[in-house]
Short mmCIF file of C-alpha atoms and ligand atoms in Angstrom, two decimals:
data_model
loop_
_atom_site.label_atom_id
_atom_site.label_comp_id
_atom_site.label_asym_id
_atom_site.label_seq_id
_atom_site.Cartn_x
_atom_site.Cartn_y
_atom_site.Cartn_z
CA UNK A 1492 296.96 47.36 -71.42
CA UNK A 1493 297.02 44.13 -73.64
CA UNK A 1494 294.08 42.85 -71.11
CA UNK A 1495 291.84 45.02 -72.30
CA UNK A 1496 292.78 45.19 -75.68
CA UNK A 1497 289.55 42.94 -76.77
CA UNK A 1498 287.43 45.23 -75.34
CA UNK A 1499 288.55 47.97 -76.87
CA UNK A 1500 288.53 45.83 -80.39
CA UNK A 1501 284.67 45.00 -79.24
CA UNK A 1502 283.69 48.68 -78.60
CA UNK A 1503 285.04 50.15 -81.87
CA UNK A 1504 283.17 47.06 -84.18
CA UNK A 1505 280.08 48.43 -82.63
CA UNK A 1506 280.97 51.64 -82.88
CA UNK A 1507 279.46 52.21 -86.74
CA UNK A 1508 277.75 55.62 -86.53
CA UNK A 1509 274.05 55.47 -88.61
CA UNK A 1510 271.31 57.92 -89.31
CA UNK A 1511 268.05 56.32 -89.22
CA UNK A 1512 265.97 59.49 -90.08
CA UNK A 1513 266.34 63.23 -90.08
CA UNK A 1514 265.80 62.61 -85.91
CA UNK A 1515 267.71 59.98 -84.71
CA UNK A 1516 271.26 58.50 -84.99
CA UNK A 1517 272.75 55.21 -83.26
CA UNK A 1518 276.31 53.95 -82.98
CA UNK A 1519 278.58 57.13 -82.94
CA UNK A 1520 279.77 55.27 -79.68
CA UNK A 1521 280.36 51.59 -78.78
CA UNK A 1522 280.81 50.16 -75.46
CA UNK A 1523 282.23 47.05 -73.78
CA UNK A 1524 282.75 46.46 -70.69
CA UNK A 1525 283.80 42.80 -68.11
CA UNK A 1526 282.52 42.22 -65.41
CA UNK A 1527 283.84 40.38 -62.34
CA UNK A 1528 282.73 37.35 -63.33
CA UNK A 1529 285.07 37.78 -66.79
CA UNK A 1530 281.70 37.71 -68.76
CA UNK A 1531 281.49 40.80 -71.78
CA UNK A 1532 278.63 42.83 -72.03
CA UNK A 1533 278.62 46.17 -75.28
CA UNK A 1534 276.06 48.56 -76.07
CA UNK A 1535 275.86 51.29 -78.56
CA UNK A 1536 274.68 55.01 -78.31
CA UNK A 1537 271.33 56.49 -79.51
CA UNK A 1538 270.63 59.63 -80.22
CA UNK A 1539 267.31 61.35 -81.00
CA UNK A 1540 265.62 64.85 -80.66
CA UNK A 1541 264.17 66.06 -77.85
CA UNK A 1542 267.56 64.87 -75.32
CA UNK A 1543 265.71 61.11 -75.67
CA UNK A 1544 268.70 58.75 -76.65
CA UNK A 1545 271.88 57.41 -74.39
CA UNK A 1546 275.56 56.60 -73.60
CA UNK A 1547 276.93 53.91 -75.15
CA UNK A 1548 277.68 52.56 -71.45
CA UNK A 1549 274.37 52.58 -70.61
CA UNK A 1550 273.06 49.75 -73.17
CA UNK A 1551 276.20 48.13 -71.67
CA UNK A 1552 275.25 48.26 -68.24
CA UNK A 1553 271.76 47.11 -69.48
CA UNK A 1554 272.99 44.36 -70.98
CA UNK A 1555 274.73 43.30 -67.73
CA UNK A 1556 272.24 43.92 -65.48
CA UNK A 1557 269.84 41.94 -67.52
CA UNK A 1558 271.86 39.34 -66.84
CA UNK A 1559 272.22 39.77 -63.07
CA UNK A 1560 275.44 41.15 -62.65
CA UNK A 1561 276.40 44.34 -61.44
CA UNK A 1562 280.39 44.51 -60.42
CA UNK A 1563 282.30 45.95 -63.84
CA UNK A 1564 285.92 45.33 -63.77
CA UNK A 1565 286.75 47.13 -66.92
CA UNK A 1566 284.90 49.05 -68.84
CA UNK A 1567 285.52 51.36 -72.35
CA UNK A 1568 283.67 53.53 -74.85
CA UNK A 1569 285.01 53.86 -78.27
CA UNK A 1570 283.68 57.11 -80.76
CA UNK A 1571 282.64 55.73 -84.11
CA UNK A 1572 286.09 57.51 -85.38
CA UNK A 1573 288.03 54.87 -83.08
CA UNK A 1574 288.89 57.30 -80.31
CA UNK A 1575 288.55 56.07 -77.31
CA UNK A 1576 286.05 58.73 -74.95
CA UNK A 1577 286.11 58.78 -71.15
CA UNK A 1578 282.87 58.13 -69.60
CA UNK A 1579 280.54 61.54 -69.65
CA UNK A 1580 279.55 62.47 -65.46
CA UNK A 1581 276.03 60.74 -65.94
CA UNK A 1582 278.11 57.25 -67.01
CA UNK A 1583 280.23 57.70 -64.07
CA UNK A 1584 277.57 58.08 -61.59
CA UNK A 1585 275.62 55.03 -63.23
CA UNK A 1586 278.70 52.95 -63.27
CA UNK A 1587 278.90 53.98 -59.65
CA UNK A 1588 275.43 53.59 -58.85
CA UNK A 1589 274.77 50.05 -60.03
CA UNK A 1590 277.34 48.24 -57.54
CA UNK A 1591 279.16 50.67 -54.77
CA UNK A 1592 282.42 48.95 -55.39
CA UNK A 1593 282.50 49.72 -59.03
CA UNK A 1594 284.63 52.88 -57.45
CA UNK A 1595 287.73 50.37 -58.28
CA UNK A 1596 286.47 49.53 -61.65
CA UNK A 1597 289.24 50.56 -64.16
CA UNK A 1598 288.06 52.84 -66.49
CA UNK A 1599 290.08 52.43 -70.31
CA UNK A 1600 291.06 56.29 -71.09
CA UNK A 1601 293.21 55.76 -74.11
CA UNK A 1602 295.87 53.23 -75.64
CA UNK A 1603 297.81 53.05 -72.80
CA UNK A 1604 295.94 55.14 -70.14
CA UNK A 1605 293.91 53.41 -67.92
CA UNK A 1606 292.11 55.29 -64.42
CA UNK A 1607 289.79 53.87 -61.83
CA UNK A 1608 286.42 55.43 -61.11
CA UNK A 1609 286.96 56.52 -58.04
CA UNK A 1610 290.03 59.15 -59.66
CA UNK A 1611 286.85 60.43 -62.35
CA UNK A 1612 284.12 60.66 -59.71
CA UNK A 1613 285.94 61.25 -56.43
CA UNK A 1614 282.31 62.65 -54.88
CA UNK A 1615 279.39 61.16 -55.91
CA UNK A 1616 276.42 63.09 -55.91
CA UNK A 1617 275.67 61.70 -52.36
CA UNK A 1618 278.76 63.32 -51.20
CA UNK A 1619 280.01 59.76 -50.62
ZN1 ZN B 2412 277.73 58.94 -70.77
#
């Protein structure tokens, strides 16, 4: 998996857990993923009261899409403890969900464990 090693390294710098106030935290996940086009995009979580807050993937996928791209060929989430997470059923169906053939994207589930998208979200919730 020595591809992908730098974007695991990316994920976990981000991945520095804060509390801003007695409601909201940021960080406790870092994300990076590449798309395609070889170009890196990383996010961070947030989390705040009230279910308001989101994946670390998300801000990734934000970050990409900002930039007009779409097709993810890799893509990892890293806990602020430096464990690398795989990609809660909401990521999965936005990774999906932002370019159809991100089904082959390959999805970074641990040192030396990589899976594609379509193995974690064999039915999307189109039936698809
Ligand atoms: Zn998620």
């Amino acid at each position: 998996m020595t591809k992908y090693n730098n974007l695991v390294e990316e994920a976990k710098k981000l991945a520095k857990a804060k509390k801003h106030n007695d409601c909201m935290t940021s960080a406790y996940v870092g994300s990076a993923l590449i798309t395609d086009k070889g170009n890196v995009y990383t996010g961070i979580s947030i989390d705040a009261d009230c279910a308001i807050g989101f994946c670390a993937e998300h801000s990734a996928i934000s970050e990409m899409i900002k930039n007009k791209e779409t097709k993810i060929e890799a893509i990892v989430a890293v806990s602020h403890q430096g464990k690398i997470l795989a990609p809660c059923g909401r990521c999965r169906e936005l990774i999906y969900q932002t370019n159809y053939n991100n089904k082959n994207t390959k999805v970074i589930m641990g040192p030396q464990k990589t899976s594609t998208l379509a193995k974690l979200l064999p039915y999307n919730w189109q039936n698809k």
